[in-house]
Structures are given as C-alpha cells and as structure tokens.
XYZ file of C-alpha atoms in Angstrom:
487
model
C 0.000 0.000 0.000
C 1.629 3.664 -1.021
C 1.596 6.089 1.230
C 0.999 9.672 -0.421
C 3.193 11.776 1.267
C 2.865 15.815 1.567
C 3.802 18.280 -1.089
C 6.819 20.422 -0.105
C 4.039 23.648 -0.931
C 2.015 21.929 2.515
C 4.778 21.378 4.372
C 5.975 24.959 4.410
C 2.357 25.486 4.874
C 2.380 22.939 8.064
C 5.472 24.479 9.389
C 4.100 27.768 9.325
C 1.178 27.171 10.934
C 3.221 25.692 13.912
C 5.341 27.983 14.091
C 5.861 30.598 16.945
C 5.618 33.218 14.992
C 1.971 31.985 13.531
C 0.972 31.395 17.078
C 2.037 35.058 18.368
C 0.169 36.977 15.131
C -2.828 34.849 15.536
C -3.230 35.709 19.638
C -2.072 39.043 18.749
C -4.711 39.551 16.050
C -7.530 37.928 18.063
C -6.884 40.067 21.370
C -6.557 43.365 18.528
C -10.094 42.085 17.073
C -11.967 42.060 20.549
C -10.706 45.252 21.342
C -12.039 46.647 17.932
C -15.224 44.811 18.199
C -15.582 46.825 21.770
C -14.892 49.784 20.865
C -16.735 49.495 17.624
C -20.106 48.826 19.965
C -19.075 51.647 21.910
C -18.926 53.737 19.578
C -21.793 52.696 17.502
C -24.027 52.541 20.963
C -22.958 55.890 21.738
C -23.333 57.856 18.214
C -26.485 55.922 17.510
C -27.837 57.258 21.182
C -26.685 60.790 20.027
C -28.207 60.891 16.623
C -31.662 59.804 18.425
C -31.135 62.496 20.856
C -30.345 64.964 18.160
C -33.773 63.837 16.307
C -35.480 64.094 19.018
C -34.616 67.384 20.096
C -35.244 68.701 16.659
C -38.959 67.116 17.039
C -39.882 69.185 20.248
C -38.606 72.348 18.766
C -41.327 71.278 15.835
C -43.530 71.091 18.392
C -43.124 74.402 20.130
C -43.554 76.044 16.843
C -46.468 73.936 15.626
C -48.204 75.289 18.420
C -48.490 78.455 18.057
C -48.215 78.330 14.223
C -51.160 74.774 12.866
C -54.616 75.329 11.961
C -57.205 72.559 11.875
C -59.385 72.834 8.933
C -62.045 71.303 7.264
C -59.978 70.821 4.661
C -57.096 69.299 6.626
C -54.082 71.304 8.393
C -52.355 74.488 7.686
C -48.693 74.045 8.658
C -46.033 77.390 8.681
C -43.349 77.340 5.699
C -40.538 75.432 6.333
C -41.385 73.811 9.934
C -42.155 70.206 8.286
C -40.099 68.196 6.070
C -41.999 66.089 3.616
C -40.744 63.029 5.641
C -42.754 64.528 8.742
C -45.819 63.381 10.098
C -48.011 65.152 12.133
C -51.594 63.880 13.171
C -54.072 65.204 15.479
C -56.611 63.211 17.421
C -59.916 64.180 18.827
C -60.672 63.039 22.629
C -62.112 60.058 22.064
C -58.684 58.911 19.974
C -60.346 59.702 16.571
C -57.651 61.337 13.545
C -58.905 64.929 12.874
C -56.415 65.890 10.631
C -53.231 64.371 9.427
C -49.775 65.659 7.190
C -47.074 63.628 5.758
C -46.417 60.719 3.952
C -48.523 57.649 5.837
C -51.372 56.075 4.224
C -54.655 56.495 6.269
C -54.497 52.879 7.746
C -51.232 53.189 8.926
C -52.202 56.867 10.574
C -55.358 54.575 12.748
C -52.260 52.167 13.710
C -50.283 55.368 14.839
C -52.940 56.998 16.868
C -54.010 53.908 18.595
C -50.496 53.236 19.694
C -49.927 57.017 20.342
C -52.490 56.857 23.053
C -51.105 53.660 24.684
C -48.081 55.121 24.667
C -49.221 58.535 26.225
C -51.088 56.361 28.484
C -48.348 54.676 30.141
C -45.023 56.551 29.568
C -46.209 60.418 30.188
C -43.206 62.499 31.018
C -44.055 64.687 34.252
C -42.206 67.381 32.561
C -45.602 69.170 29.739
C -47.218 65.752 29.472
C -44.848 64.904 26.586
C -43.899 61.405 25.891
C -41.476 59.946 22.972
C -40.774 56.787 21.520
C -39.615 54.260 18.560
C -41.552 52.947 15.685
C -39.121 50.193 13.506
C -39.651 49.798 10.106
C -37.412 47.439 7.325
C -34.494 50.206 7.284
C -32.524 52.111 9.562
C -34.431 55.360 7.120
C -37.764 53.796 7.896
C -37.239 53.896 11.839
C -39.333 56.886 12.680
C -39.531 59.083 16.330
C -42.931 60.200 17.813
C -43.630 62.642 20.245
C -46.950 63.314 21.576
C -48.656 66.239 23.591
C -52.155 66.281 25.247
C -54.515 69.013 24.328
C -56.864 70.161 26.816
C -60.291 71.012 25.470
C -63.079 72.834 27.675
C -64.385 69.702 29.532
C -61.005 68.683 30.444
C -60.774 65.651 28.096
C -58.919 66.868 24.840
C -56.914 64.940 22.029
C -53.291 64.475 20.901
C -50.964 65.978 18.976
C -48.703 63.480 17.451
C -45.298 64.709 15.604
C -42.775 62.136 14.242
C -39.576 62.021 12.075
C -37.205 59.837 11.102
C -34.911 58.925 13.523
C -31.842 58.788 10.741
C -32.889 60.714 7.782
C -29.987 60.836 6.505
C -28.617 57.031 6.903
C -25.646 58.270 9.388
C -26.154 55.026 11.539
C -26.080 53.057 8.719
C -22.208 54.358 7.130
C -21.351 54.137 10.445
C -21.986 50.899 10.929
C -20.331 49.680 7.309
C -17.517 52.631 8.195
C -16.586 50.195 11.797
C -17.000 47.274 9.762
C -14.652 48.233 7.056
C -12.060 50.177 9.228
C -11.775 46.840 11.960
C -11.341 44.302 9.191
C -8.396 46.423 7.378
C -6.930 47.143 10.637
C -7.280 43.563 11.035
C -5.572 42.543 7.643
C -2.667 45.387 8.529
C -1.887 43.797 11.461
C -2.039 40.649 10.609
C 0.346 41.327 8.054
C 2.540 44.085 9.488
C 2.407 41.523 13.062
C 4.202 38.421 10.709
C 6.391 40.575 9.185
C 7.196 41.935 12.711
C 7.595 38.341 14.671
C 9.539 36.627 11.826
C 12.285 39.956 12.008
C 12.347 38.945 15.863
C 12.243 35.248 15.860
C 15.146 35.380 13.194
C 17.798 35.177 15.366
C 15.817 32.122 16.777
C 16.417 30.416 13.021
C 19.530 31.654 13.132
C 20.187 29.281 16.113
C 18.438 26.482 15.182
C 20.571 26.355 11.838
C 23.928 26.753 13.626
C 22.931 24.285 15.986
C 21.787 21.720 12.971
C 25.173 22.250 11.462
C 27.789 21.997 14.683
C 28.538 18.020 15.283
C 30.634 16.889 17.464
C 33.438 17.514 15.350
C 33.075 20.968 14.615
C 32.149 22.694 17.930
C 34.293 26.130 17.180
C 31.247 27.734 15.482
C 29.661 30.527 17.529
C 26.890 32.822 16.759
C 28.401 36.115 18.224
C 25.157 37.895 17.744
C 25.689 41.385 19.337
C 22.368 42.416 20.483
C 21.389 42.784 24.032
C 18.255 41.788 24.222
C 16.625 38.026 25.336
C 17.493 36.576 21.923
C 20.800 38.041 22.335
C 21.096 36.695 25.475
C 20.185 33.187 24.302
C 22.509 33.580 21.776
C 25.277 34.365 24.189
C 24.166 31.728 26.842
C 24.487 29.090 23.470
C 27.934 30.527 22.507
C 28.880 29.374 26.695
C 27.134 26.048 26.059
C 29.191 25.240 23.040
C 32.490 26.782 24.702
C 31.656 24.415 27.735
C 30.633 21.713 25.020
C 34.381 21.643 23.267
C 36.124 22.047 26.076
C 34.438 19.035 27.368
C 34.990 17.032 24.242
C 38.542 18.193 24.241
C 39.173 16.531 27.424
C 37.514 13.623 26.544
C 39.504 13.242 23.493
C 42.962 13.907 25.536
C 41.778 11.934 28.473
C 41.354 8.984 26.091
C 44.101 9.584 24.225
C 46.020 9.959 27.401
C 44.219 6.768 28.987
C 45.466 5.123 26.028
C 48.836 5.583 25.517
C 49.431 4.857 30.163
C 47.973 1.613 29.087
C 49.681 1.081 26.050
C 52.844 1.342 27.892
C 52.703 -1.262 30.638
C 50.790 -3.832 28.261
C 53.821 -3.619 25.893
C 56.321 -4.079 28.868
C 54.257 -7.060 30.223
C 54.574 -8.320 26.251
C 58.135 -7.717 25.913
C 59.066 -9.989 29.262
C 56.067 -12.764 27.997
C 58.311 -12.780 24.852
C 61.676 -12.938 26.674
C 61.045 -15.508 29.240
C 59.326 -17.901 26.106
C 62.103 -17.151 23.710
C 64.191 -19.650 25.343
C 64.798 -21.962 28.241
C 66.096 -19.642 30.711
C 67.351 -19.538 34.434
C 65.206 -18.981 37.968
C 66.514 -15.956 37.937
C 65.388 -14.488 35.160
C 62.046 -16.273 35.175
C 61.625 -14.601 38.678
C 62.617 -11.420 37.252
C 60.184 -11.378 34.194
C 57.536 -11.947 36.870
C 58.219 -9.414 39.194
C 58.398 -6.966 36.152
C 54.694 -8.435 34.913
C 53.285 -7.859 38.650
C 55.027 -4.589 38.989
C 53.079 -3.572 35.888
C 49.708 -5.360 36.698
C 50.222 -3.530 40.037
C 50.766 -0.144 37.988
C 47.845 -0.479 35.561
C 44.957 -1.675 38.055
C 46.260 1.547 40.287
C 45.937 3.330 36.644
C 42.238 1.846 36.090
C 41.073 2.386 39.804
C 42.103 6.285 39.378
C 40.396 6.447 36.255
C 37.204 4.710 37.646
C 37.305 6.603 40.414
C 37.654 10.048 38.370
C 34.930 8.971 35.982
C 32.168 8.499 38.902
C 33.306 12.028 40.121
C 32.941 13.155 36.995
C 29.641 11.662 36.692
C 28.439 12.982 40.293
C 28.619 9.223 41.355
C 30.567 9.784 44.143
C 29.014 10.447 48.174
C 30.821 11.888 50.272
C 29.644 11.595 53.917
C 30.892 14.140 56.217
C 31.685 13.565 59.914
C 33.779 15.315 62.478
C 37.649 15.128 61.541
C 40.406 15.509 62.952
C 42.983 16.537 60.263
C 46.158 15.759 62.603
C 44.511 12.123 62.936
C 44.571 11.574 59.128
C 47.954 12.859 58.856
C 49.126 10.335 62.163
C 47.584 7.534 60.082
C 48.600 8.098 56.515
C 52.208 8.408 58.087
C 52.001 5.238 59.648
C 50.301 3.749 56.644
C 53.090 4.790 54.194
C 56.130 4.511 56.425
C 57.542 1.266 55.054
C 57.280 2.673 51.456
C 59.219 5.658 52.737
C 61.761 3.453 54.456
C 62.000 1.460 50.944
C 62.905 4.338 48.983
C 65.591 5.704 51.764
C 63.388 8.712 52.040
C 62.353 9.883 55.797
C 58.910 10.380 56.928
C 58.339 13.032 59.603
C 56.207 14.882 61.112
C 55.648 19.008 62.108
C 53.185 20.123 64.543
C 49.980 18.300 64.233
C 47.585 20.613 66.706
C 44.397 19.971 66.097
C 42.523 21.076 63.025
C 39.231 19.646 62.612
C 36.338 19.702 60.146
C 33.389 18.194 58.739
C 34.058 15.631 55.901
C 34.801 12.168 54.522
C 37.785 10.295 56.256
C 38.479 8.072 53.911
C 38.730 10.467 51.212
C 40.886 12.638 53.053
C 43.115 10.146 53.967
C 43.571 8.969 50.491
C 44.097 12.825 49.085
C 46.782 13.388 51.911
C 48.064 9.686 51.190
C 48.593 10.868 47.301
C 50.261 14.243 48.209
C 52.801 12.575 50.522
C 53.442 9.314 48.096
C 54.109 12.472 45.301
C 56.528 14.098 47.485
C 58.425 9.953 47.918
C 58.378 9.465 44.555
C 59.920 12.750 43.741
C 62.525 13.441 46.569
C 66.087 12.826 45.457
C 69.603 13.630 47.322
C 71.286 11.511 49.957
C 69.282 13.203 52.877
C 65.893 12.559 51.568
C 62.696 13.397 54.118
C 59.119 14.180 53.335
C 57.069 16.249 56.585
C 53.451 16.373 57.154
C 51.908 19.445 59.341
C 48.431 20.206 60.111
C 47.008 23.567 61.988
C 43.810 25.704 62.302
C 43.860 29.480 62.446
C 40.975 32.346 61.477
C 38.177 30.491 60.733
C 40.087 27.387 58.622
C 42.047 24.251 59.119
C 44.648 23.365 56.472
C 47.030 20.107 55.904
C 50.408 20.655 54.516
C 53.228 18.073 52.907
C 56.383 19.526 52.260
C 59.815 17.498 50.571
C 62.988 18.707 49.726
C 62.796 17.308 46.340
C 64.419 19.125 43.157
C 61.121 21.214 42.994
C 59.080 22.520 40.124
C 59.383 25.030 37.652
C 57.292 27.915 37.354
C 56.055 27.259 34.355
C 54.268 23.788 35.101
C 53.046 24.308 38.291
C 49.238 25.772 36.571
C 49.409 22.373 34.759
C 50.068 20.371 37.604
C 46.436 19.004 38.238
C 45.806 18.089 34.623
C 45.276 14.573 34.523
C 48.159 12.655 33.055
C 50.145 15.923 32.834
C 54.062 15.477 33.998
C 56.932 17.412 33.987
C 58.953 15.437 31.819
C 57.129 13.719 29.289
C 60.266 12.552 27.534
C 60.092 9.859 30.415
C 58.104 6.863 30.215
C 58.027 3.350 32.489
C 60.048 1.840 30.108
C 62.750 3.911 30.846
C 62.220 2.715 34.662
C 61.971 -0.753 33.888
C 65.291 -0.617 32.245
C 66.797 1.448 35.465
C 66.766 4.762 34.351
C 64.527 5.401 37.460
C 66.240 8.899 37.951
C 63.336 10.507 36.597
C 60.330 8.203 38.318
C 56.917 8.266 36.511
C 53.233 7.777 37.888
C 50.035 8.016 36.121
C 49.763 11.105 36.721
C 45.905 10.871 38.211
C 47.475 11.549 41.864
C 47.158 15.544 42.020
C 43.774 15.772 39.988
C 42.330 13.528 42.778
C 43.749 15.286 45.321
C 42.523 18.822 43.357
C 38.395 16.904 43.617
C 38.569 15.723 47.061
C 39.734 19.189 48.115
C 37.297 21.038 46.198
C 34.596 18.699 47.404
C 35.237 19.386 50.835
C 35.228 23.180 50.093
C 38.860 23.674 49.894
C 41.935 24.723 48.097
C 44.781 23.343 47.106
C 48.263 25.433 47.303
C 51.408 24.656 45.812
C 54.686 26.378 46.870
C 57.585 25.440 45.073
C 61.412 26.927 44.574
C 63.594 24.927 42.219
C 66.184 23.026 43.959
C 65.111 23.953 47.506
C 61.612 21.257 47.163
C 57.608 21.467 47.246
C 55.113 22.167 49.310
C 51.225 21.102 48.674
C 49.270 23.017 51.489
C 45.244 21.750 51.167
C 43.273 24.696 53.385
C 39.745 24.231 54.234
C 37.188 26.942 55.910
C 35.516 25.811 58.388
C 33.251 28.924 59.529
C-alpha cells in the first residue's frame, strides 16, 4: 500500500502554521479584534444614542412652533413654511382617539395604527415634565425607523386629544455608514496587522532560526562555530548563553579526546612491557633468575595499571556525580598520624624519611576516607619525587581564622614555574620525555606515575570546600598546602 506523502508547498504550509511566529500573530490579532469589536459597539451605541437624541430634540422644537403656528381645517391642516419636512408626520386626534387631521407621507391605515399606539403610549409613559412622551416605531431600514412625540390638548371639559409629531430617527442614513464605516475600518486594521504583526515576529524570531541552523550544522566535530550575535536583548542573550554552552561543550569534548588519548597511551605502555618480558622468558629456556625477574616486572606492571584503572574509575564516577561523600567530624592531625604510619615502610624502601611538624588539632566536617587517600597521594608524590642523599618528606596540620589546612612539604628538586598551573591536569608530567620503560630498564632517575594523583587530590579538596596550594622553589623542594574553611 503507497503512502501519499505531503507536497513540499504543505509542508511549508504545516510548518508555518506551527510555528511561533503563527501562534504570536494569531493571539495578537484575536486580542486586537476584541478590542475593535468593543470599541466598535461603543462607539456605535454611543453615536447611535446621540443621533436619536439629536432627532429628538429637533422634534420638540417642531412642536413648540407647531403650536403656536397649525390650523385645523375642514380641509385638513395648515402648517407654517418650512417647519415640516416632507418626511414629517403630524396627526391630530380628537378626545375620544379619533384622527382629525393628518400631514405627511402615511397612508390612512397606517395613521389609525399610529394613533391607537400614540395613546397607549401617552397612556403609560407620560413624562411629568408638559405631558410629553417619545418613543420608537421600527420599520425594514434604519431610514424607515421613525420618532414620535406626543402632547395632550386640553379642550373645555377637560378631556382633549393628541398631537402626534414624528420624524425619522436617521434621515440621513448616518447610523447606517457608520456601521459599514466600523466594519470596514476593523477588518483592514485587522488585515494590517495581521500582516505588518508576521512581518514583525519573523524579524524577531530570526535570530531564533539563526540558532536552530547553527545548531543543525555543529557536530561533534566541529564545535568552534559561535553565533556572536551582538544584540542585548533576550534573543541576544540566548545567543550568548548558546555561545557558553558550546564553549563548555568543546572544552568538554577536548578533554575527553585527551583523556582517552592519554588513557590510552598509560595503558599502552605497561601492556607492551608485560609483552616484551612474555616474549623474553618464552624465547628460550632460561634460568630462575630471570624467570623470577620477568615476573616481578609483569606484577610490577599489573600492580601499575589496576592503580591506573582504579584512578580512572574513580575520576569517571566524580565526573559523573557518582561519588558520596559523607561528612563527619575530623580531625585533620589524625589523618595525617595515620597516613604516616600507613606509608612509612614505602618511605623506608625508597631511603626517604617520613616526619612529622606540629599536628595541633585542626578539625572539620568531611569524609575520612577520602581525606586520607588525598593526603596519602600528596605525601606518596613528594616519595616518589625526593632525590639527594638526605631525603625526608614532613606532614603538618594547623587551624587558624576560621580554617584548618594540611600541609606536605619534601625537599625534592622542585618545580618550575612554568608547570606548576598544569600540575592538576590529569596525566600531565613534567617530563614527558620519560616513560616506564625507561624505569623498567633502570633509568629510574626521573620516576613516573600516572599522573591521576594531584587531579584527585585537586576533587577531594574542592569537594570538601577547599583549596589546594602549591609552593615550590627549584632546587630547595615542594610544598602542597590543602586549606579548608571551616566557619
């Protein structure tokens, strides 16, 4: 069965009518077409109420000149010049409701209507104010509506007739251009806006497009576009909050990529060590010796790459926000008393002392495991690096205004200035001409590590709320000083 799928003409047409833009004009056009429609009926109401007014006033003027100025005759009414129109009518009724005389255009059944509903409405709706009472009579057009007005004569018995005077309410059809003048007017306000509104919203949802095609068109490979839109508006401010995403984004991927490549190449090294001794030892029968010796090498390196996998496991769940630390009360001079004790024979093995300063006590609120392995890491980096016949690594903890702080200190060769912003990188050393290969075939003057130590140490700090400090002078040693605030 074929599916028939959309023309390209109805999917622009589909894509406009969800679009943002679409949805904006049409609420903006249908909150602009309620206000016309209100005002239009106010305005209609109120003219249509004035031109009634106006008609009516003109009618009891009539009135006050008919007066003093109609005769009754036998041969029908005598009106002054130029007081009635031809559109007029004017009818008067005896007192017992019959028409004595009549003017204007009505036929003679439709004056008998008239008077009868003349005195019903003279009846019931007599002003106060002269006896005078007005009202409405419809017909098919707005011209045709007419307005009455009727006053009671008095005759000698005190029972007298009616004067009736209408007009038409709009002789000259002013309610009716009105009414096609609103109508007209809303409906190409209407089209304007709807119009002039799309135009609008598509200039200010461009930069949104603008977005939405850069962001189609970065992959992973290519995150250095940016949008650098320079208005400082919202939009502009998206577009400046997307610019930090995608900074945030490559630097992120950038890391990754080292990290990897990094990962890689700390594995790659051990794996072809533990190769190279496989290959030796089956070469050829050899002695006890040397079989013992290609296994100590393989375990030294098995030792070396699941410390190398552990750090990176570790990393990756505090990367990921795996990683709980629960705080208790600590006593920073305690950690420093145990990870001496802890690492004391590896000291003694390298011919490197392990002292101790002044351990007051510092305490705090965190993890004691974690800080004994970032204070463990800082004082195996100072063993591993410490050279020179009198060889000593010292641990000191204190507390002053409002913080506690842990500091390791060696006499080592020390570090150049330029690598010390470097030194928590993961995987970064100071000499990278170095590898383990070099150590396994005793050039072990320049010692190696995975170089995971210090960015662990940099995390644990950091999640504890505190700072790590380095202090170093070339050829006089190091010192890492780790100061938490504890306010």
């Amino acid at each position: 069965m074929s599916v028939i799928k959309p023309s390209p003409f109805w999917k622009r047409v589909g894509a406009v009518l969800h679009s943002i833009r679409f949805r904006l004009v049409l609420w903006y056009s249908v909150i602009l077409a309620i206000v016309l429609v209100v005002f239009s009926l106010f305005v209609y109401i109120n003219q249509v109420r004035d031109i009634h007014g106006d008609s009516q006033f003109r009618l009891e003027r009539k009135m006050a000149a008919l007066e003093v100025g109609v005769t009754v005759t036998p041969n029908g009414l005598l009106v002054p010049p130029g007081v009635l129109q031809d559109t007029d009518v004017l009818v008067f009724l005896g007192p017992t409701g019959e028409v004595l005389a009549s003017h204007g255009p009505l036929p003679a059944q439709s004056v008998v209507q008239l008077a009868a509903r003349a005195e019903q409405e003279s009846e019931h709706n007599r002003t106060p104010v002269g006896g005078i009472t007005a009202w409405m009579e419809g017909g098919s057009s707005p011209q045709a509506n007419y307005i009455f007005v009727t006053v009671p004569i008095l005759g000698m018995s005190g029972r007298g007739g009616l004067v009736i005077l209408g007009s038409p309410a709009d002789p000259y059809g002013l309610v009716n251009k009105l009414l096609f003048t609103l109508i007209a007017g809303s409906l190409l306000t209407l089209v304007i806006a709807l119009l002039g509104g799309y135009w609008l919203a598509d200039r200010a949802m461009r930069p949104v497009h603008t977005i939405t095609q850069t962001a189609r068109s970065i992959g992973e490979t290519d995150l250095s576009r940016r949008l650098n839109m320079k208005s400082k508006d919202e939009l502009g401010e998206l577009a400046d909050t997307f610019d930090g995403m995608l900074g945030r984004l490559q630097a992120a991927f950038e890391r990754q990529r080292q990290f990897v490549a990094d990962a890689s190449h700390e594995l790659r090294t051990p794996l072809t060590i533990v190769n190279l001794e496989t290959s030796r030892a089956l070469a050829a029968r050899r002695s006890a010796d040397d079989y013992q010796h290609a296994l100590t090498v393989i375990r030294s390196e098995n030792d070396f790459m699941t410390s190398l996998v552990n750090d990176l496991l570790m990393l990756a769940r505090m990367d990921a926000g795996q990683t709980m630390i629960e705080k208790e009360p600590v006593d920073l001079s305690d950690v420093a008393v145990e990870t001496v004790e802890r690492l004391n024979s590896l000291a003694a093995r390298k011919g490197v002392r392990l002292e101790t300063g002044d351990l007051p006590e510092a305490r705090l609120s965190g993890d004691r495991q974690y800080l004994i392995q970032m204070v463990s890491n800082l004082v195996e980096n100072g063993i591993k690096y410490t050279d020179g016949e009198d060889k000593w690594v010292r641990i000191e903890t204190g507390a002053a205004d409002g913080s506690t702080w842990v500091r390791v200190s060696d006499n080592g060769p020390g570090i150049p200035p330029e690598h010390i912003p470097h030194l928590f990188e993961r995987f970064y050393r100071i000499d990278k001409s170095r590898t383990r290969m070099d150590e396994q075939e005793g050039e072990t003057q320049s010692p190696t590590g995975s170089g995971l130590g210090l960015s662990i140490v940099q995390w644990i700090a950091r999640s504890h709320g505190g700072e790590v400090r380095v202090d170093s002078v070339p050829g006089s040693g190091t010192s890492f000083e780790v100061r938490f605030k504890t306010d």
